[in-house]
Short mmCIF file of N, CA, C and O in Angstrom, two decimals:
data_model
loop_
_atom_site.label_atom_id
_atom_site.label_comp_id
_atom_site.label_asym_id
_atom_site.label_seq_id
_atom_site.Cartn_x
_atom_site.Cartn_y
_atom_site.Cartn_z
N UNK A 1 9.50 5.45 12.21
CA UNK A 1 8.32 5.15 11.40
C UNK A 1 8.12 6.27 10.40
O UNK A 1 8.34 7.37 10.90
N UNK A 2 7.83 6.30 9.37
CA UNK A 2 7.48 6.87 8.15
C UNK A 2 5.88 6.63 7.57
O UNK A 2 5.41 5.52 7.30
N UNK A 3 5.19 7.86 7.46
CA UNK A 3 4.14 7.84 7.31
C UNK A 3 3.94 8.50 5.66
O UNK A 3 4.88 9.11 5.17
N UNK A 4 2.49 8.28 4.80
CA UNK A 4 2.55 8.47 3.69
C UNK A 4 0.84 8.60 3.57
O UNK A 4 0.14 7.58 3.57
N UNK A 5 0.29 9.92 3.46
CA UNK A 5 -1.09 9.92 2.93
C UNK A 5 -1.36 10.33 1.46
O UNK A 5 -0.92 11.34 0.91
N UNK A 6 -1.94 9.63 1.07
CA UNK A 6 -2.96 9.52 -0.48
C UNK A 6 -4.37 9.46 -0.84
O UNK A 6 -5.26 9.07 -0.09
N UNK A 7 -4.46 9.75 -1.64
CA UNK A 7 -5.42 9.21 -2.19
C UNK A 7 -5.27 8.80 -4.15
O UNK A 7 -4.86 9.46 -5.10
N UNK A 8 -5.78 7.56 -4.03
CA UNK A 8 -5.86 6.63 -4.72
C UNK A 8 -6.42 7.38 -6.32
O UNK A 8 -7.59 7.76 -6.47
N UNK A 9 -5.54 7.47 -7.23
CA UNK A 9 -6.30 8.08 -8.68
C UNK A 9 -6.84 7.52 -9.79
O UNK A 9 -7.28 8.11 -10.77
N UNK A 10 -6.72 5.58 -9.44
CA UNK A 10 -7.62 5.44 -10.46
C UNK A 10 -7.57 3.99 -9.50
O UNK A 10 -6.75 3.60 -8.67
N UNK A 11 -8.89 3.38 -10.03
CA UNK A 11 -9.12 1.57 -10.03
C UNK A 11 -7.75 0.79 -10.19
O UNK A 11 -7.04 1.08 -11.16
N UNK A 12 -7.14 -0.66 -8.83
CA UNK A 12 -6.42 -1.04 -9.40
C UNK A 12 -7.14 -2.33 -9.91
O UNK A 12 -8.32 -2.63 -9.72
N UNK A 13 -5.74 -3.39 -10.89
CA UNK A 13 -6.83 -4.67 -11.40
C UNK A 13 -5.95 -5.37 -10.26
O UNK A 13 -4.96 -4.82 -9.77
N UNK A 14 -6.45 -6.76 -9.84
CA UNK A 14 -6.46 -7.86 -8.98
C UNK A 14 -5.01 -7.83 -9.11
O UNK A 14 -4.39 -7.38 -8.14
N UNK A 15 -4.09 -8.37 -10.55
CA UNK A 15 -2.68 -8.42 -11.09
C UNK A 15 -1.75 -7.67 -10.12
O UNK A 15 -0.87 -8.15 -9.41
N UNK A 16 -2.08 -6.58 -10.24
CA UNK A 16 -1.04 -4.86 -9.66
C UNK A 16 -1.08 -5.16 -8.57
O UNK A 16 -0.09 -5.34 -7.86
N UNK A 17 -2.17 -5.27 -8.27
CA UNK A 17 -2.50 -5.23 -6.60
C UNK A 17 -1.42 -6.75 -6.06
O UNK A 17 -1.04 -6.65 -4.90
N UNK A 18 -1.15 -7.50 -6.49
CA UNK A 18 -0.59 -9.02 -6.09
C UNK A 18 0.80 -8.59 -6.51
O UNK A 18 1.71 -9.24 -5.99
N UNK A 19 1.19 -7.52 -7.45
CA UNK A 19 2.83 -7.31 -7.84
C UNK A 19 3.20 -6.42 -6.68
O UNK A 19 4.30 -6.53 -6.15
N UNK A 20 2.18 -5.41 -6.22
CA UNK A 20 2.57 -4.62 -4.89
C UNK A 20 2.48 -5.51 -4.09
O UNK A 20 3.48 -6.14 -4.43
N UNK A 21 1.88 -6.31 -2.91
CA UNK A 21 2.47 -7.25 -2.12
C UNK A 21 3.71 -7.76 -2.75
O UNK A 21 4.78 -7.33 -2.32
N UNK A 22 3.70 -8.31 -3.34
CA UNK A 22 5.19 -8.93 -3.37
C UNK A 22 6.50 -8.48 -3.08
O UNK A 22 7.44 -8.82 -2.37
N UNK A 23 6.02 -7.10 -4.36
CA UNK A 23 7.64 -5.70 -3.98
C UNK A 23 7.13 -5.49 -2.56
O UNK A 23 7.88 -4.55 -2.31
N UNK A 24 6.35 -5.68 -1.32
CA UNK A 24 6.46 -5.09 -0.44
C UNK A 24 7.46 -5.99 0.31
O UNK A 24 8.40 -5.52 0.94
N UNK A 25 7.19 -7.42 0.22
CA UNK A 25 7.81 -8.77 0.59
C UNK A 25 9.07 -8.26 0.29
O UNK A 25 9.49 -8.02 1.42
N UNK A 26 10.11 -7.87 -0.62
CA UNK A 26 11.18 -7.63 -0.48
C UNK A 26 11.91 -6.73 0.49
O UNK A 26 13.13 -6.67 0.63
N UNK A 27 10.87 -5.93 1.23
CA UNK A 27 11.48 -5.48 1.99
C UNK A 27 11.58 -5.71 3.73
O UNK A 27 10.41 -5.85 4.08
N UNK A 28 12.26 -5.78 4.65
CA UNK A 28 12.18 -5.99 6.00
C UNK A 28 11.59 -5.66 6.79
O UNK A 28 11.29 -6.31 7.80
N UNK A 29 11.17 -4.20 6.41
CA UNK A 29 10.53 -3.45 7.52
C UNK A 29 8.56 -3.76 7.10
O UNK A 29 7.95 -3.96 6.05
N UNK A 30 8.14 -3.65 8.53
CA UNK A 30 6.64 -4.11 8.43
C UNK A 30 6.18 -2.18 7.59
O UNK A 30 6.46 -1.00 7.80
N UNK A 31 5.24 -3.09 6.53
CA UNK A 31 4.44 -1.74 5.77
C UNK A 31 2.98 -2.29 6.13
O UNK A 31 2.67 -3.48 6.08
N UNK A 32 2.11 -1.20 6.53
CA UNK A 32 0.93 -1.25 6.67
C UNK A 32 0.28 0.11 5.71
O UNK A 32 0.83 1.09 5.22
N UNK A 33 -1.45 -0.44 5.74
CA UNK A 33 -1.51 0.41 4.48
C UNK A 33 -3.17 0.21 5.33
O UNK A 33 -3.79 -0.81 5.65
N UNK A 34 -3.52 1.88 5.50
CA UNK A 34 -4.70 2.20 6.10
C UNK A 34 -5.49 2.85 5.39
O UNK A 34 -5.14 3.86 4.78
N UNK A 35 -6.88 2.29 5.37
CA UNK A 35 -8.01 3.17 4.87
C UNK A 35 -8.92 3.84 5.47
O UNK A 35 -9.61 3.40 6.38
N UNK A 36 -9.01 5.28 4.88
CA UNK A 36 -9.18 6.41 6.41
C UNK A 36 -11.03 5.99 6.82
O UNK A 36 -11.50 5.72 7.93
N UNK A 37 -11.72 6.06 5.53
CA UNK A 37 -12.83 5.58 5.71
C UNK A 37 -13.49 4.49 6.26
O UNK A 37 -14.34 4.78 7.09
N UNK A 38 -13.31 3.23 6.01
CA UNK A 38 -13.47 2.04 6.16
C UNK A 38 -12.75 1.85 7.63
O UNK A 38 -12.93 0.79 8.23
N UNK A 39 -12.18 2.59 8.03
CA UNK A 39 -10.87 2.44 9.52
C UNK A 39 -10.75 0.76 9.48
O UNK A 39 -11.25 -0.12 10.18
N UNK A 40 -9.59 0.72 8.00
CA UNK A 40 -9.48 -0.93 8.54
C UNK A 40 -7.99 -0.61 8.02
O UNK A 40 -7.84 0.13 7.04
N UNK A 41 -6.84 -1.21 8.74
CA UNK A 41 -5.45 -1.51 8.35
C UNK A 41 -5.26 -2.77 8.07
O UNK A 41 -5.92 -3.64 8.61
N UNK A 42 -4.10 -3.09 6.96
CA UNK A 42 -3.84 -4.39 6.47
C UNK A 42 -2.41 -4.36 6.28
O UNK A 42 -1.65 -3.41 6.50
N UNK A 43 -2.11 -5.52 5.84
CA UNK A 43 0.00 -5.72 5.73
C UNK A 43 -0.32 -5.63 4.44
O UNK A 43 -1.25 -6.28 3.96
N UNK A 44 0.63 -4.59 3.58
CA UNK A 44 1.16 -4.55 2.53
C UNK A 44 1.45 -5.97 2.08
O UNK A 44 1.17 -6.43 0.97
N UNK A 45 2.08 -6.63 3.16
CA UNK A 45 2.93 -7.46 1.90
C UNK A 45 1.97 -9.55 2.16
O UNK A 45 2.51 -10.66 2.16
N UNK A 46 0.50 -9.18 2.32
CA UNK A 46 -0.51 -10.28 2.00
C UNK A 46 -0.92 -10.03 0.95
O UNK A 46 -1.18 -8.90 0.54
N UNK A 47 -1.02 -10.91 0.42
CA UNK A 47 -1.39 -10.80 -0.84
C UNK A 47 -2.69 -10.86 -1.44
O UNK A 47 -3.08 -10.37 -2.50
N UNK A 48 -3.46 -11.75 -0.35
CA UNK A 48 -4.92 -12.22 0.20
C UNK A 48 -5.39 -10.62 0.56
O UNK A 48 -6.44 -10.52 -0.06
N UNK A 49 -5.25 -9.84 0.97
CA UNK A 49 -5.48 -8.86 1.85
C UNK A 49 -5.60 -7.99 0.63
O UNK A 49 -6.68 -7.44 0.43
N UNK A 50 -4.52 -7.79 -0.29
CA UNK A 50 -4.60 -6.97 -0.94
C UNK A 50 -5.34 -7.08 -1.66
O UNK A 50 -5.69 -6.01 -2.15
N UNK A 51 -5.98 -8.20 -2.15
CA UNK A 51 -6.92 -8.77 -3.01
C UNK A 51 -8.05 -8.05 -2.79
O UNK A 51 -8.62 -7.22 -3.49
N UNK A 52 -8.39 -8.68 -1.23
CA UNK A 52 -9.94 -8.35 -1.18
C UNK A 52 -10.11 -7.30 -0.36
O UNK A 52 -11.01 -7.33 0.48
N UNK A 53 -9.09 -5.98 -0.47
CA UNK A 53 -9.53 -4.90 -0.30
C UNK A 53 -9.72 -3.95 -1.30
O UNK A 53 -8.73 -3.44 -1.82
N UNK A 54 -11.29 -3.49 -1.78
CA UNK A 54 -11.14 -2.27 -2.95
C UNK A 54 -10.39 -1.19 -2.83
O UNK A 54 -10.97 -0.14 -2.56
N UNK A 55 -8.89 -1.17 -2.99
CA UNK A 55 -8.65 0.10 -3.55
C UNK A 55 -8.73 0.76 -4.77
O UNK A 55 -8.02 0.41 -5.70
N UNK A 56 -9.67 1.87 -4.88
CA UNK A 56 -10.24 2.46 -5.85
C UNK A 56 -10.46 3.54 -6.40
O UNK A 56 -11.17 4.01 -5.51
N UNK A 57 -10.42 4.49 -7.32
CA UNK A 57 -10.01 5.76 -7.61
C UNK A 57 -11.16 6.46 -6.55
O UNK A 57 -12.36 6.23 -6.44
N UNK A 58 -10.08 7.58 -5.69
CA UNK A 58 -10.70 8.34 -4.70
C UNK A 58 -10.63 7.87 -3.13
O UNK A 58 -11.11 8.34 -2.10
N UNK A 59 -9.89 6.86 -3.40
CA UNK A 59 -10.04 5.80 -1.51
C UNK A 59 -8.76 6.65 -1.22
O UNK A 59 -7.77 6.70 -1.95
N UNK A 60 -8.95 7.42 0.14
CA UNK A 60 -7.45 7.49 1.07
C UNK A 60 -6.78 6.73 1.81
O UNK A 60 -7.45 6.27 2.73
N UNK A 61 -5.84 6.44 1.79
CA UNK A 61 -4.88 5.58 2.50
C UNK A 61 -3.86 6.66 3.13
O UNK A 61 -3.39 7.74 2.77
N UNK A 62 -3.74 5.87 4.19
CA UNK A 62 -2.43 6.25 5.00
C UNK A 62 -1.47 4.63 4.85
O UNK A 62 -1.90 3.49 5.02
N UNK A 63 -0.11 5.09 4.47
CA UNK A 63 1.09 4.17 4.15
C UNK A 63 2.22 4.31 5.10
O UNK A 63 3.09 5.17 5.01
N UNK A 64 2.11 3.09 6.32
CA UNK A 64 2.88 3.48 7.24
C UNK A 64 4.36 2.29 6.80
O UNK A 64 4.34 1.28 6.09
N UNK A 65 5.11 2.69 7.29
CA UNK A 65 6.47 1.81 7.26
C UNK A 65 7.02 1.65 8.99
O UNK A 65 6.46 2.24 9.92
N UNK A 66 7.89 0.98 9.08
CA UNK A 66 8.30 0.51 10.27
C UNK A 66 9.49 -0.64 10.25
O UNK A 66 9.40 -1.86 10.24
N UNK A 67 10.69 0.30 10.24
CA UNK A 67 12.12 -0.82 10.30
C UNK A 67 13.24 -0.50 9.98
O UNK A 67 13.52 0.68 9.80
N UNK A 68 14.20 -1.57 9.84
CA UNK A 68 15.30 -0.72 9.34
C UNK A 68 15.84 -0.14 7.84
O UNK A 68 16.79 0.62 7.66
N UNK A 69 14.74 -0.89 6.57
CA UNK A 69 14.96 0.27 5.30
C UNK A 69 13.15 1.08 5.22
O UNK A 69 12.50 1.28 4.19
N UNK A 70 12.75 1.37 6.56
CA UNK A 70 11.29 1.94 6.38
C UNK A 70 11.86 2.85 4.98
O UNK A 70 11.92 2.33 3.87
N UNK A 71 12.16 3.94 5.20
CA UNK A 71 12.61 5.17 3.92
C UNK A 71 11.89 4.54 2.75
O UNK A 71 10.83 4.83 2.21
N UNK A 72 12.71 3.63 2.52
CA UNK A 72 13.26 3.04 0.85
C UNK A 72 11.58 2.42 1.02
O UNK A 72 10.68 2.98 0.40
N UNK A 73 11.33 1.39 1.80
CA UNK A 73 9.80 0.97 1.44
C UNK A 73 8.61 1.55 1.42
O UNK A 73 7.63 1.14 0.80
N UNK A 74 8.70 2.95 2.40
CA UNK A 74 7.75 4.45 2.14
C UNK A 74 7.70 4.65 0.36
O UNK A 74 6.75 4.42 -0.39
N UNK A 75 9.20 5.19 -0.03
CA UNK A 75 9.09 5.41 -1.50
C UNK A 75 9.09 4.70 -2.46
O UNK A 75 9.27 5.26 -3.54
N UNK A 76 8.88 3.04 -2.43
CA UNK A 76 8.33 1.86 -3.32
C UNK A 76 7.18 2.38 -3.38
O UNK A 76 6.90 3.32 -4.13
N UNK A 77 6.24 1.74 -2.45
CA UNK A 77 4.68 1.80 -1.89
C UNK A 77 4.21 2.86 -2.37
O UNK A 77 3.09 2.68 -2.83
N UNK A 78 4.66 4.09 -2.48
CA UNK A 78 3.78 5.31 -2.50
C UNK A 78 4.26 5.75 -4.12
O UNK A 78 3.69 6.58 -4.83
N UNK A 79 5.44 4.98 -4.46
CA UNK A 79 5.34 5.14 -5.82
C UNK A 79 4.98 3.96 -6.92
O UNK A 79 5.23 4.00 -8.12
N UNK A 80 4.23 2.78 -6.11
CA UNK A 80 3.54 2.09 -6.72
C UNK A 80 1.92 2.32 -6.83
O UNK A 80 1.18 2.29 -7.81
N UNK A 81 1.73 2.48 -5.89
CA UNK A 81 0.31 2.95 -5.46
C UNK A 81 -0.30 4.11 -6.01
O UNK A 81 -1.52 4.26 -5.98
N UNK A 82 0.79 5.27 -6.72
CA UNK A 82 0.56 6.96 -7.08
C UNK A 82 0.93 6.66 -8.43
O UNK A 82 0.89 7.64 -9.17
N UNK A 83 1.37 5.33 -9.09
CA UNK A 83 1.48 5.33 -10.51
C UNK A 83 0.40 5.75 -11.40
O UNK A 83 0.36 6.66 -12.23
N UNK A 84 -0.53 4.81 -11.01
CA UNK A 84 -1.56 4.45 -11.92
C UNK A 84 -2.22 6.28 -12.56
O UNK A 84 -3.14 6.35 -13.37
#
């Protein structure tokens, strides 16, 4: 398992947020994506989920991976999420 803490540097829009599920969908291994405050975890790769959770400039997340390309889907996720 591969773990990944952040915090979030700006507002995403609805769009981004639905292109990250998807790139998460390409990969095998289960990604979960935790918010330290709120203590709620969700699957990266719903798309529903990603929707109607605010991630928002200043929210921490923890970005867990779990499988056999965890690595490679740690450094998608955390370099989709650390773009903005």
């Amino acid at each position: 398992m591969r773990v990944h803490e952040m915090v979030i540097a700006t507002d995403f829009q609805p769009q981004y947020l639905q292109m990250i599920a998807q790139k998460a969908s390409y990969f095998s291994s289960d990604i979960k994506i935790k918010f330290e405050k709120e203590n709620i975890q969700l699957d990266a790769k719903s798309i529903l989920g990603m929707m109607l959770l605010p991630i928002r400039q200043g929210t921490r997340i923890t970005i867990q991976t779990k499988g056999v390309d965890e690595e490679e889907a740690i450094e998608a996720m955390s370099s989709l999420l650390d773009k903005h």
